[in-house]
Amino acid sequence: MPDQSSSSNSGSQWQRWDPHVHGPGTTLNDQFKGDWNGYLQRLESADPSIRAIGVTDYYGTELYERVVAEKQAGRLRGCELIFPNIEMRLDKATVKDRWVNIHLLVDPSAPDALNELKRFLQNLTFRAHGDTYHCNRDDLIRLGRKANPALKDDKPAHAFGAQQFKVSFDELRRVFIESDWAKDNVLIAIAGGETDGTSGVRAGADATLRQEVERFAHVIFASSVAQREYWLGMRPSASPDDIRNRYGALKPCMHGSDAHDTASVGQPAANRFSWIKGKPTFDTLRQACIDPASRAYVGETPPSFSTPSQIISSLTIDDAPWIATPRIVLNSGLVAIVGPRGSGKTALADVIAKGCDATDDHLTDASFLVRAQELLGNASVTLNWAEGEPVARSLDGSDQCDPSEYPRARYLSQKFVEELCSADGVTDELLSEIERVIFEAHSVADRNGALSFDELRDIRTAGFREARERDEETLANISEHIGTELEKIKLVPGLKKQIEEKTKLVDGYTKDRAKLVAKGSEKRVERLNELTAASSTVQGYIRFFTTKQASVKSIQGEVLSYRTAGALEDLRQMKLRHQSSAFAAEDWTPFLRDYKGDVNAAIAKHLGEAQTSTTSWKGTPPPVNQDVNVAYIADDADLKRLPLAVLEAEIGRLQKIISIDKQTADRFAAITKRITEESSQLDRLKEQHKDCEGALERVKALIQERETTYQRVFEAILAEEAALRDLYGPLMQRLSEAGSTLSRLSFAVTRRSETNDWAAAGEALLDLRKQGAFRGKGTLEQLAKDRLVAAWEAGDAKAVSAAMATFREKNQKELLDNAPVPKSEQANYRDWLKRFAKWLYGTDHIRLQYSIDYNGVDIRKLSPGTRGIILLLLYLALDDHDDRPLIIDQPEENLDPKSVFDELVGLFLMAKTKRQVIMVTHNANLVVNTDADQIIIAHAEPREAHSLPRISYMSGGLEEAGIRKAVCDILEGGDKAFQERARRLRVSLARAG
């Protein structure tokens, strides 16, 4: 069973290192004056504390050995690692007339490390004065005396010899490559500065040598931000791949105090401290060479990526006798929970998620908390956060918070991912989840105050949809008018014939009446005809004003109805549509619609005029003349300006005196009355004929207006489409620039025509039993597919309008002939015609469909595994807004090993720089290649009946050999993953076990 005391190990944490510090007695430039106590005190009191020291001297280990002896004597208690840093000069000068410095950083824990190191140094030589000198103290003294015979004492001779001794880069590289011990236990560091580093190597012929030296190095001694970013491939001039191709690997930058006097010990310039993440061991330094971006840093304080209030620092499981390690501390970065099947991996993820109120609808029947519910008893979990109050939750869910509250973590359980990504799952949920991530990837400023993706989309597109709806209603009204006008055009021939027949009838009656006239009455008949014509005209005036009066009264009623109900309802609907405007009640008052100007006065005026004119034209019958030969109207009067009553009186008088006997007089009066009635009808027919003849021009204008309006409808659709593209524009730009997996995602907006729905709605309006082109079902849909679909789905507004115009011209007559309502039923037919036109020019079947595509394929059509990659991609790479802990249970499920390595590793590396990630996994690549900051190893003892197995957890960092051994034992391919990664980067990790 794992050691329970390991449960408090939070894995890899940032520690301060000083990899380059000299000491009293250092071979060159010794300004310490032998002050060992002051030197050690400076190291011991450094702030921040130094946990690892690279004791530096030139070509030898004597100083390192003295510091180790001091440590063994009880000094430097806070320092856990002391290692040799052998500083040497390459035989290459810099532009500052110095020599390029190179350093051997040596693992002090290697077996017989000092003797092996001395043997390695012994193989380095320097030829001068006709002799060969080896890199050891005696030969350096001999070289110093040879170069300056005046030096009699060993110390100055040793120092002078060290100044003269230069290492050949080719020889150093050869000796290193030939030494298995050196490759396993020595890291090469090269100075990166201009004074004594590779930046000072002259360009031109020496450029290749400089690149070779830098390629050979594992570590760059440099402190500037520019240098660090360059060696991590973060500069515009060099990408990570550029650095790898040029130098073999990304390089960690480190910086030491390079102290040559007591005052400088542990105090680098500008507080540029060196930070390495992990326990202060040499393996941690190796790990920093493998993962320089996440393991090495130079700065006053170590980097901090997660928000403290969003970091679970530890958890405690109470009243749970089945937990052997009730308290577990957590790393703020990437936490990997591993273990054999049934060891309690998912149990820990479930418990953490429960403490974050993140398990709602995310647990399956196979989940630990579900299966163990009857055995949990009073167990509870308390989460401690880096900032903020602890949170306690019962594991049985009895105190679960309101599901509407925001969970404190995002939990991607296997059920959640499987349901979103399964072939049979509700894929709209997947799209909704993607929309949420995309929405939260927008900056707050870009959200326009929206709280959800749907709300943001509505803000951007609502205006276009409302314009579309208004124009669609206008289309229906225009089409109804066109139908009415078309019916009028059909009436023209009939009206013309009726006018001809009515004219003949009036002429016949006039001739019949003339035959009844006594001789000598011709002038009176002529006068009677004039009076009859004038009467007909005046009756037209009366009819006009009577009709106007009725119409004005209708306007009056409509105005009253709108003001008392319609306007209030319009305002209410507007308030509902625009609730987000947050207008106060008084702010809405000006929006209460009313008629421009004083409509009451206008109505009163026109109504009064119509009433007065009607009364005036009707007139009052004149007093009856006792003498029938006395006229009511003067001979020179303008008959068409006289009241009808006066005209009728004069017509009656003449009728009496024109005929001889009463019978003839009655017939004369009857024919005259008939002439008056038929003439009046003839006038009305002529008015109707004139109106119907003008219908053709009006139809042309209305058709043009309808086409323009239909075009506007599609302009609104296209505008909405453009708004959606703009909504996704910044995100798509980010995806295209991201490269790799992210660049495979794209956003597509397509217009989709539900042609079968459109055709079915049209056929429901037709009588398909009638003979003709549209008899039976299916013809309408096929015609639409042939003539309209291409324009509907891909054409611009003009193309759509033109296609519909052509379709209408070719098919409108046949469609109208299939009306189920007889045209004789005018009211019903007009109602049908409006519904028909609303259907024909409707766009309900045109839908904007937007999708997230992966390699050009809609995610809803992808395999579950590929959907899983996309979902994880969104959570890990794009969910910038969400800084809560991300808990994932086996993200590699259903993915092949290559997909795990190619797709997920980079995403986890990116995500752990933004938030705390807690991952349950059985995949070695997801642990090793993501450089997990903490490994929690689960172990469960055999389970007894009716009880839970006793579960324990051991934790630590990958730099710890014991943790690596456990990872290799548990995860298939673990050892291979470690060694392959180290081999690629020329770093030898101590083998586990």
mmCIF file of C-alpha atoms in Angstrom, residues 349-658:
data_model
loop_
_atom_site.group_PDB
_atom_site.id
_atom_site.type_symbol
_atom_site.label_atom_id
_atom_site.label_comp_id
_atom_site.label_asym_id
_atom_site.label_seq_id
_atom_site.Cartn_x
_atom_site.Cartn_y
_atom_site.Cartn_z
ATOM 1 C CA ALA A 349 -12.614 12.847 -9.367
ATOM 2 C CA ASP A 350 -16.260 12.329 -8.343
ATOM 3 C CA VAL A 351 -15.560 13.473 -4.788
ATOM 4 C CA ILE A 352 -13.762 16.636 -5.939
ATOM 5 C CA ALA A 353 -16.547 17.410 -8.422
ATOM 6 C CA LYS A 354 -19.154 16.830 -5.697
ATOM 7 C CA GLY A 355 -17.400 19.391 -3.501
ATOM 8 C CA CYS A 356 -17.607 21.838 -6.430
ATOM 9 C CA ASP A 357 -21.335 21.152 -7.024
ATOM 10 C CA ALA A 358 -20.365 20.013 -10.507
ATOM 11 C CA THR A 359 -21.840 16.503 -10.602
ATOM 12 C CA ASP A 360 -25.408 17.404 -11.558
ATOM 13 C CA ASP A 361 -26.416 15.143 -14.498
ATOM 14 C CA HIS A 362 -22.765 14.181 -14.981
ATOM 15 C CA LEU A 363 -22.702 10.838 -13.132
ATOM 16 C CA THR A 364 -23.631 7.437 -14.542
ATOM 17 C CA ASP A 365 -24.750 4.274 -12.813
ATOM 18 C CA ALA A 366 -21.123 3.194 -13.080
ATOM 19 C CA SER A 367 -19.849 6.260 -11.196
ATOM 20 C CA PHE A 368 -18.364 5.714 -7.753
ATOM 21 C CA LEU A 369 -20.759 8.016 -5.915
ATOM 22 C CA VAL A 370 -23.750 6.313 -7.541
ATOM 23 C CA ARG A 371 -22.588 2.730 -6.980
ATOM 24 C CA ALA A 372 -21.410 3.421 -3.439
ATOM 25 C CA GLN A 373 -24.357 5.582 -2.362
ATOM 26 C CA GLU A 374 -25.735 3.082 0.189
ATOM 27 C CA LEU A 375 -22.290 2.629 1.749
ATOM 28 C CA LEU A 376 -21.201 6.270 1.972
ATOM 29 C CA GLY A 377 -22.852 6.889 5.324
ATOM 30 C CA ASN A 378 -22.196 10.391 6.610
ATOM 31 C CA ALA A 379 -19.054 10.884 4.523
ATOM 32 C CA SER A 380 -18.424 14.438 3.346
ATOM 33 C CA VAL A 381 -15.745 16.334 1.500
ATOM 34 C CA THR A 382 -14.332 19.741 2.379
ATOM 35 C CA LEU A 383 -12.523 21.674 -0.325
ATOM 36 C CA ASN A 384 -10.009 24.325 0.656
ATOM 37 C CA TRP A 385 -9.380 27.027 -1.922
ATOM 38 C CA ALA A 386 -6.189 29.036 -2.310
ATOM 39 C CA GLU A 387 -8.322 32.108 -1.637
ATOM 40 C CA GLY A 388 -11.761 32.118 -0.032
ATOM 41 C CA GLU A 389 -13.744 30.074 2.435
ATOM 42 C CA PRO A 390 -13.702 26.247 2.539
ATOM 43 C CA VAL A 391 -16.733 24.443 1.102
ATOM 44 C CA ALA A 392 -18.153 21.224 2.578
ATOM 45 C CA ARG A 393 -20.562 18.843 0.849
ATOM 46 C CA SER A 394 -22.114 15.499 1.821
ATOM 47 C CA LEU A 395 -21.124 12.756 -0.584
ATOM 48 C CA ASP A 396 -24.655 11.346 -0.620
ATOM 49 C CA GLY A 397 -25.913 14.606 -2.170
ATOM 50 C CA SER A 398 -28.269 15.426 0.691
ATOM 51 C CA ASP A 399 -27.020 19.009 0.823
ATOM 52 C CA GLN A 400 -26.564 19.503 -2.894
ATOM 53 C CA CYS A 401 -26.881 23.156 -3.839
ATOM 54 C CA ASP A 402 -29.508 24.589 -6.151
ATOM 55 C CA PRO A 403 -28.736 23.195 -9.656
ATOM 56 C CA SER A 404 -29.307 26.677 -11.063
ATOM 57 C CA GLU A 405 -26.269 27.940 -9.168
ATOM 58 C CA TYR A 406 -22.980 28.112 -11.014
ATOM 59 C CA PRO A 407 -20.777 25.058 -10.249
ATOM 60 C CA ARG A 408 -17.306 25.901 -8.984
ATOM 61 C CA ALA A 409 -15.674 23.511 -11.433
ATOM 62 C CA ARG A 410 -16.284 22.107 -14.875
ATOM 63 C CA TYR A 411 -16.614 18.310 -14.674
ATOM 64 C CA LEU A 412 -16.307 16.296 -17.862
ATOM 65 C CA SER A 413 -17.290 12.883 -16.627
ATOM 66 C CA GLN A 414 -17.242 9.943 -18.989
ATOM 67 C CA LYS A 415 -21.033 10.045 -19.175
ATOM 68 C CA PHE A 416 -21.096 13.724 -20.064
ATOM 69 C CA VAL A 417 -18.563 13.356 -22.866
ATOM 70 C CA GLU A 418 -20.012 10.086 -24.137
ATOM 71 C CA GLU A 419 -23.549 11.466 -24.309
ATOM 72 C CA LEU A 420 -22.444 14.621 -26.082
ATOM 73 C CA CYS A 421 -20.235 12.757 -28.519
ATOM 74 C CA SER A 422 -21.960 9.403 -29.041
ATOM 75 C CA ALA A 423 -23.319 8.496 -32.438
ATOM 76 C CA ASP A 424 -26.829 8.195 -30.992
ATOM 77 C CA GLY A 425 -26.567 11.128 -28.605
ATOM 78 C CA VAL A 426 -28.564 14.338 -28.730
ATOM 79 C CA THR A 427 -26.105 16.225 -30.905
ATOM 80 C CA ASP A 428 -27.927 19.520 -30.398
ATOM 81 C CA GLU A 429 -26.586 19.376 -26.842
ATOM 82 C CA LEU A 430 -23.080 19.109 -28.222
ATOM 83 C CA LEU A 431 -23.690 22.117 -30.435
ATOM 84 C CA SER A 432 -25.162 24.003 -27.471
ATOM 85 C CA GLU A 433 -22.112 23.227 -25.386
ATOM 86 C CA ILE A 434 -19.844 24.363 -28.194
ATOM 87 C CA GLU A 435 -21.868 27.557 -28.502
ATOM 88 C CA ARG A 436 -21.407 28.177 -24.785
ATOM 89 C CA VAL A 437 -17.643 27.763 -25.077
ATOM 90 C CA ILE A 438 -17.538 29.991 -28.145
ATOM 91 C CA PHE A 439 -19.639 32.648 -26.416
ATOM 92 C CA GLU A 440 -17.374 32.653 -23.392
ATOM 93 C CA ALA A 441 -14.332 32.869 -25.665
ATOM 94 C CA HIS A 442 -15.558 36.348 -26.694
ATOM 95 C CA SER A 443 -14.338 39.234 -24.622
ATOM 96 C CA VAL A 444 -16.874 40.920 -22.360
ATOM 97 C CA ALA A 445 -16.719 44.027 -24.543
ATOM 98 C CA ASP A 446 -17.658 42.006 -27.637
ATOM 99 C CA ARG A 447 -20.687 40.443 -25.958
ATOM 100 C CA ASN A 448 -22.722 43.656 -26.007
ATOM 101 C CA GLY A 449 -24.051 42.826 -22.558
ATOM 102 C CA ALA A 450 -25.429 39.434 -23.616
ATOM 103 C CA LEU A 451 -25.408 36.631 -21.052
ATOM 104 C CA SER A 452 -25.599 33.691 -23.451
ATOM 105 C CA PHE A 453 -24.788 32.713 -27.004
ATOM 106 C CA ASP A 454 -28.463 32.803 -28.007
ATOM 107 C CA GLU A 455 -28.846 36.282 -26.547
ATOM 108 C CA LEU A 456 -25.744 37.566 -28.323
ATOM 109 C CA ARG A 457 -26.927 36.043 -31.593
ATOM 110 C CA ASP A 458 -30.343 37.645 -31.144
ATOM 111 C CA ILE A 459 -28.786 41.030 -30.434
ATOM 112 C CA ARG A 460 -26.851 40.789 -33.682
ATOM 113 C CA THR A 461 -29.644 39.379 -35.852
ATOM 114 C CA ALA A 462 -33.029 40.345 -34.348
ATOM 115 C CA GLY A 463 -33.338 43.501 -36.442
ATOM 116 C CA PHE A 464 -32.867 41.562 -39.660
ATOM 117 C CA ARG A 465 -35.394 38.903 -38.672
ATOM 118 C CA GLU A 466 -37.968 41.551 -37.751
ATOM 119 C CA ALA A 467 -37.403 43.308 -41.088
ATOM 120 C CA ARG A 468 -37.870 39.969 -42.800
ATOM 121 C CA GLU A 469 -41.179 39.363 -40.996
ATOM 122 C CA ARG A 470 -42.481 42.857 -41.837
ATOM 123 C CA ASP A 471 -41.616 42.491 -45.498
ATOM 124 C CA GLU A 472 -43.182 39.023 -45.636
ATOM 125 C CA GLU A 473 -46.465 40.494 -44.354
ATOM 126 C CA THR A 474 -46.163 43.283 -46.907
ATOM 127 C CA LEU A 475 -45.668 40.631 -49.597
ATOM 128 C CA ALA A 476 -48.911 38.949 -48.610
ATOM 129 C CA ASN A 477 -50.815 42.237 -48.798
ATOM 130 C CA ILE A 478 -49.290 43.152 -52.160
ATOM 131 C CA SER A 479 -50.144 39.747 -53.549
ATOM 132 C CA GLU A 480 -53.724 40.130 -52.383
ATOM 133 C CA HIS A 481 -53.899 43.460 -54.207
ATOM 134 C CA ILE A 482 -52.398 41.875 -57.306
ATOM 135 C CA GLY A 483 -55.010 39.123 -57.179
ATOM 136 C CA THR A 484 -57.766 41.672 -56.931
ATOM 137 C CA GLU A 485 -56.346 43.681 -59.823
ATOM 138 C CA LEU A 486 -55.903 40.563 -61.935
ATOM 139 C CA GLU A 487 -59.563 39.774 -61.435
ATOM 140 C CA LYS A 488 -60.392 43.271 -62.615
ATOM 141 C CA ILE A 489 -58.385 42.741 -65.803
ATOM 142 C CA LYS A 490 -60.450 39.664 -66.516
ATOM 143 C CA LEU A 491 -63.616 41.765 -66.187
ATOM 144 C CA VAL A 492 -62.628 44.247 -68.925
ATOM 145 C CA PRO A 493 -64.046 42.293 -71.899
ATOM 146 C CA GLY A 494 -67.285 41.548 -70.057
ATOM 147 C CA LEU A 495 -67.652 45.144 -68.926
ATOM 148 C CA LYS A 496 -67.020 46.354 -72.444
ATOM 149 C CA LYS A 497 -69.737 44.071 -73.729
ATOM 150 C CA GLN A 498 -72.102 45.144 -70.963
ATOM 151 C CA ILE A 499 -71.457 48.811 -71.783
ATOM 152 C CA GLU A 500 -72.226 48.135 -75.445
ATOM 153 C CA GLU A 501 -75.405 46.280 -74.575
ATOM 154 C CA LYS A 502 -76.421 48.867 -71.975
ATOM 155 C CA THR A 503 -75.827 51.675 -74.490
ATOM 156 C CA LYS A 504 -78.013 49.871 -77.021
ATOM 157 C CA LEU A 505 -80.661 49.377 -74.359
ATOM 158 C CA VAL A 506 -80.681 53.068 -73.413
ATOM 159 C CA ASP A 507 -80.775 54.043 -77.097
ATOM 160 C CA GLY A 508 -83.702 51.644 -77.661
ATOM 161 C CA TYR A 509 -85.639 53.027 -74.725
ATOM 162 C CA THR A 510 -84.954 56.541 -75.963
ATOM 163 C CA LYS A 511 -86.327 55.653 -79.427
ATOM 164 C CA ASP A 512 -89.331 53.937 -77.844
ATOM 165 C CA ARG A 513 -90.072 57.026 -75.830
ATOM 166 C CA ALA A 514 -89.721 59.264 -78.874
ATOM 167 C CA LYS A 515 -92.522 57.322 -80.558
ATOM 168 C CA LEU A 516 -94.841 58.310 -77.724
ATOM 169 C CA VAL A 517 -94.237 62.015 -78.223
ATOM 170 C CA ALA A 518 -97.076 64.013 -79.743
ATOM 171 C CA LYS A 519 -96.328 66.161 -82.702
ATOM 172 C CA GLY A 520 -95.116 69.534 -81.701
ATOM 173 C CA SER A 521 -93.428 68.228 -78.519
ATOM 174 C CA GLU A 522 -90.019 67.498 -80.083
ATOM 175 C CA LYS A 523 -88.352 70.427 -78.349
ATOM 176 C CA ARG A 524 -89.832 69.349 -75.042
ATOM 177 C CA VAL A 525 -88.455 65.808 -75.558
ATOM 178 C CA GLU A 526 -85.044 67.231 -76.342
ATOM 179 C CA ARG A 527 -85.283 69.252 -73.164
ATOM 180 C CA LEU A 528 -86.394 66.139 -71.302
ATOM 181 C CA ASN A 529 -83.357 64.228 -72.561
ATOM 182 C CA GLU A 530 -81.092 66.994 -71.316
ATOM 183 C CA LEU A 531 -82.791 66.931 -67.936
ATOM 184 C CA THR A 532 -82.518 63.139 -67.742
ATOM 185 C CA ALA A 533 -78.777 63.282 -68.527
ATOM 186 C CA ALA A 534 -78.292 66.002 -65.932
ATOM 187 C CA SER A 535 -80.249 63.930 -63.388
ATOM 188 C CA SER A 536 -77.980 60.965 -64.017
ATOM 189 C CA THR A 537 -74.896 63.139 -63.482
ATOM 190 C CA VAL A 538 -76.241 64.641 -60.264
ATOM 191 C CA GLN A 539 -77.159 61.181 -59.001
ATOM 192 C CA GLY A 540 -73.470 60.282 -59.569
ATOM 193 C CA TYR A 541 -72.493 63.262 -57.410
ATOM 194 C CA ILE A 542 -74.848 62.130 -54.672
ATOM 195 C CA ARG A 543 -73.543 58.573 -54.933
ATOM 196 C CA PHE A 544 -69.948 59.869 -54.639
ATOM 197 C CA PHE A 545 -70.605 61.942 -51.548
ATOM 198 C CA THR A 546 -72.747 59.263 -49.935
ATOM 199 C CA THR A 547 -69.959 56.727 -50.459
ATOM 200 C CA LYS A 548 -67.394 59.213 -49.180
ATOM 201 C CA GLN A 549 -69.520 59.842 -46.111
ATOM 202 C CA ALA A 550 -69.654 56.101 -45.354
ATOM 203 C CA SER A 551 -65.892 55.777 -45.905
ATOM 204 C CA VAL A 552 -65.057 58.729 -43.647
ATOM 205 C CA LYS A 553 -67.274 57.236 -40.951
ATOM 206 C CA SER A 554 -65.277 53.979 -41.296
ATOM 207 C CA ILE A 555 -62.055 55.966 -40.907
ATOM 208 C CA GLN A 556 -63.507 57.603 -37.841
ATOM 209 C CA GLY A 557 -64.305 54.183 -36.356
ATOM 210 C CA GLU A 558 -60.868 52.825 -37.255
ATOM 211 C CA VAL A 559 -59.122 55.767 -35.624
ATOM 212 C CA LEU A 560 -61.182 55.347 -32.479
ATOM 213 C CA SER A 561 -60.513 51.601 -32.371
ATOM 214 C CA TYR A 562 -56.750 52.035 -32.897
ATOM 215 C CA ARG A 563 -56.470 54.719 -30.254
ATOM 216 C CA THR A 564 -58.430 52.779 -27.657
ATOM 217 C CA ALA A 565 -56.978 49.308 -28.345
ATOM 218 C CA GLY A 566 -54.658 48.905 -31.334
ATOM 219 C CA ALA A 567 -52.006 51.443 -30.362
ATOM 220 C CA LEU A 568 -51.872 50.106 -26.808
ATOM 221 C CA GLU A 569 -51.454 46.561 -28.093
ATOM 222 C CA ASP A 570 -48.688 47.652 -30.505
ATOM 223 C CA LEU A 571 -46.875 49.312 -27.621
ATOM 224 C CA ARG A 572 -47.285 46.242 -25.444
ATOM 225 C CA GLN A 573 -45.804 44.035 -28.168
ATOM 226 C CA MET A 574 -42.928 46.455 -28.668
ATOM 227 C CA LYS A 575 -42.188 46.364 -24.932
ATOM 228 C CA LEU A 576 -42.134 42.575 -25.017
ATOM 229 C CA ARG A 577 -39.813 42.504 -28.029
ATOM 230 C CA HIS A 578 -37.406 44.987 -26.500
ATOM 231 C CA GLN A 579 -37.386 44.188 -22.805
ATOM 232 C CA SER A 580 -33.587 44.424 -22.828
ATOM 233 C CA SER A 581 -33.889 48.164 -23.541
ATOM 234 C CA ALA A 582 -34.620 48.573 -19.807
ATOM 235 C CA PHE A 583 -36.868 51.587 -20.490
ATOM 236 C CA ALA A 584 -38.791 52.911 -17.497
ATOM 237 C CA ALA A 585 -42.591 53.166 -17.797
ATOM 238 C CA GLU A 586 -42.412 56.882 -18.529
ATOM 239 C CA ASP A 587 -39.760 56.276 -21.209
ATOM 240 C CA TRP A 588 -42.286 54.272 -23.222
ATOM 241 C CA THR A 589 -44.935 57.027 -23.277
ATOM 242 C CA PRO A 590 -43.547 58.782 -26.378
ATOM 243 C CA PHE A 591 -43.662 55.464 -28.215
ATOM 244 C CA LEU A 592 -47.464 55.251 -28.009
ATOM 245 C CA ARG A 593 -48.321 55.529 -31.669
ATOM 246 C CA ASP A 594 -50.807 58.129 -32.909
ATOM 247 C CA TYR A 595 -51.761 59.781 -36.193
ATOM 248 C CA LYS A 596 -49.719 62.675 -37.388
ATOM 249 C CA GLY A 597 -51.681 65.922 -37.067
ATOM 250 C CA ASP A 598 -55.279 66.535 -35.989
ATOM 251 C CA VAL A 599 -57.066 63.621 -37.631
ATOM 252 C CA ASN A 600 -60.283 64.347 -35.735
ATOM 253 C CA ALA A 601 -60.498 67.755 -37.386
ATOM 254 C CA ALA A 602 -59.767 66.240 -40.790
ATOM 255 C CA ILE A 603 -62.459 63.592 -40.293
ATOM 256 C CA ALA A 604 -64.984 66.193 -39.109
ATOM 257 C CA LYS A 605 -64.172 68.418 -42.050
ATOM 258 C CA HIS A 606 -64.556 65.722 -44.677
ATOM 259 C CA LEU A 607 -67.584 64.185 -43.029
ATOM 260 C CA GLY A 608 -69.251 67.599 -42.847
ATOM 261 C CA GLU A 609 -68.437 68.324 -46.467
ATOM 262 C CA ALA A 610 -69.809 64.960 -47.587
ATOM 263 C CA GLN A 611 -72.993 65.390 -45.581
ATOM 264 C CA THR A 612 -73.496 68.985 -46.776
ATOM 265 C CA SER A 613 -72.789 68.057 -50.395
ATOM 266 C CA THR A 614 -75.130 65.082 -50.278
ATOM 267 C CA THR A 615 -77.932 67.192 -48.842
ATOM 268 C CA SER A 616 -77.203 70.013 -51.252
ATOM 269 C CA TRP A 617 -77.230 67.812 -54.344
ATOM 270 C CA LYS A 618 -80.386 66.047 -53.250
ATOM 271 C CA GLY A 619 -82.073 69.435 -52.765
ATOM 272 C CA THR A 620 -85.636 70.222 -51.769
ATOM 273 C CA PRO A 621 -88.597 69.715 -54.159
ATOM 274 C CA PRO A 622 -89.878 73.104 -55.353
ATOM 275 C CA PRO A 623 -93.485 74.146 -54.661
ATOM 276 C CA VAL A 624 -95.871 72.529 -57.133
ATOM 277 C CA ASN A 625 -96.844 74.839 -60.019
ATOM 278 C CA GLN A 626 -100.589 74.841 -60.582
ATOM 279 C CA ASP A 627 -99.993 75.698 -64.207
ATOM 280 C CA VAL A 628 -98.267 72.720 -65.896
ATOM 281 C CA ASN A 629 -96.869 75.030 -68.556
ATOM 282 C CA VAL A 630 -94.846 76.990 -65.984
ATOM 283 C CA ALA A 631 -91.292 75.571 -65.860
ATOM 284 C CA TYR A 632 -89.363 74.960 -62.657
ATOM 285 C CA ILE A 633 -86.052 75.703 -64.358
ATOM 286 C CA ALA A 634 -85.020 78.564 -66.547
ATOM 287 C CA ASP A 635 -84.132 77.723 -70.129
ATOM 288 C CA ASP A 636 -80.541 78.974 -69.749
ATOM 289 C CA ALA A 637 -79.852 77.242 -66.395
ATOM 290 C CA ASP A 638 -76.808 74.934 -66.028
ATOM 291 C CA LEU A 639 -78.735 71.722 -65.499
ATOM 292 C CA LYS A 640 -75.755 69.742 -64.121
ATOM 293 C CA ARG A 641 -75.397 72.158 -61.230
ATOM 294 C CA LEU A 642 -79.018 71.930 -60.082
ATOM 295 C CA PRO A 643 -80.271 69.787 -57.163
ATOM 296 C CA LEU A 644 -81.787 66.420 -58.040
ATOM 297 C CA ALA A 645 -85.174 67.353 -56.544
ATOM 298 C CA VAL A 646 -85.518 70.336 -58.901
ATOM 299 C CA LEU A 647 -84.479 68.292 -61.903
ATOM 300 C CA GLU A 648 -86.942 65.538 -60.986
ATOM 301 C CA ALA A 649 -89.736 68.148 -60.652
ATOM 302 C CA GLU A 650 -88.994 69.542 -64.097
ATOM 303 C CA ILE A 651 -88.761 66.055 -65.610
ATOM 304 C CA GLY A 652 -92.167 65.212 -64.107
ATOM 305 C CA ARG A 653 -93.734 68.423 -65.455
ATOM 306 C CA LEU A 654 -92.478 67.776 -68.995
ATOM 307 C CA GLN A 655 -93.610 64.157 -68.936
ATOM 308 C CA LYS A 656 -97.126 65.351 -68.174
ATOM 309 C CA ILE A 657 -97.401 67.756 -71.079
ATOM 310 C CA ILE A 658 -95.512 65.738 -73.701
#
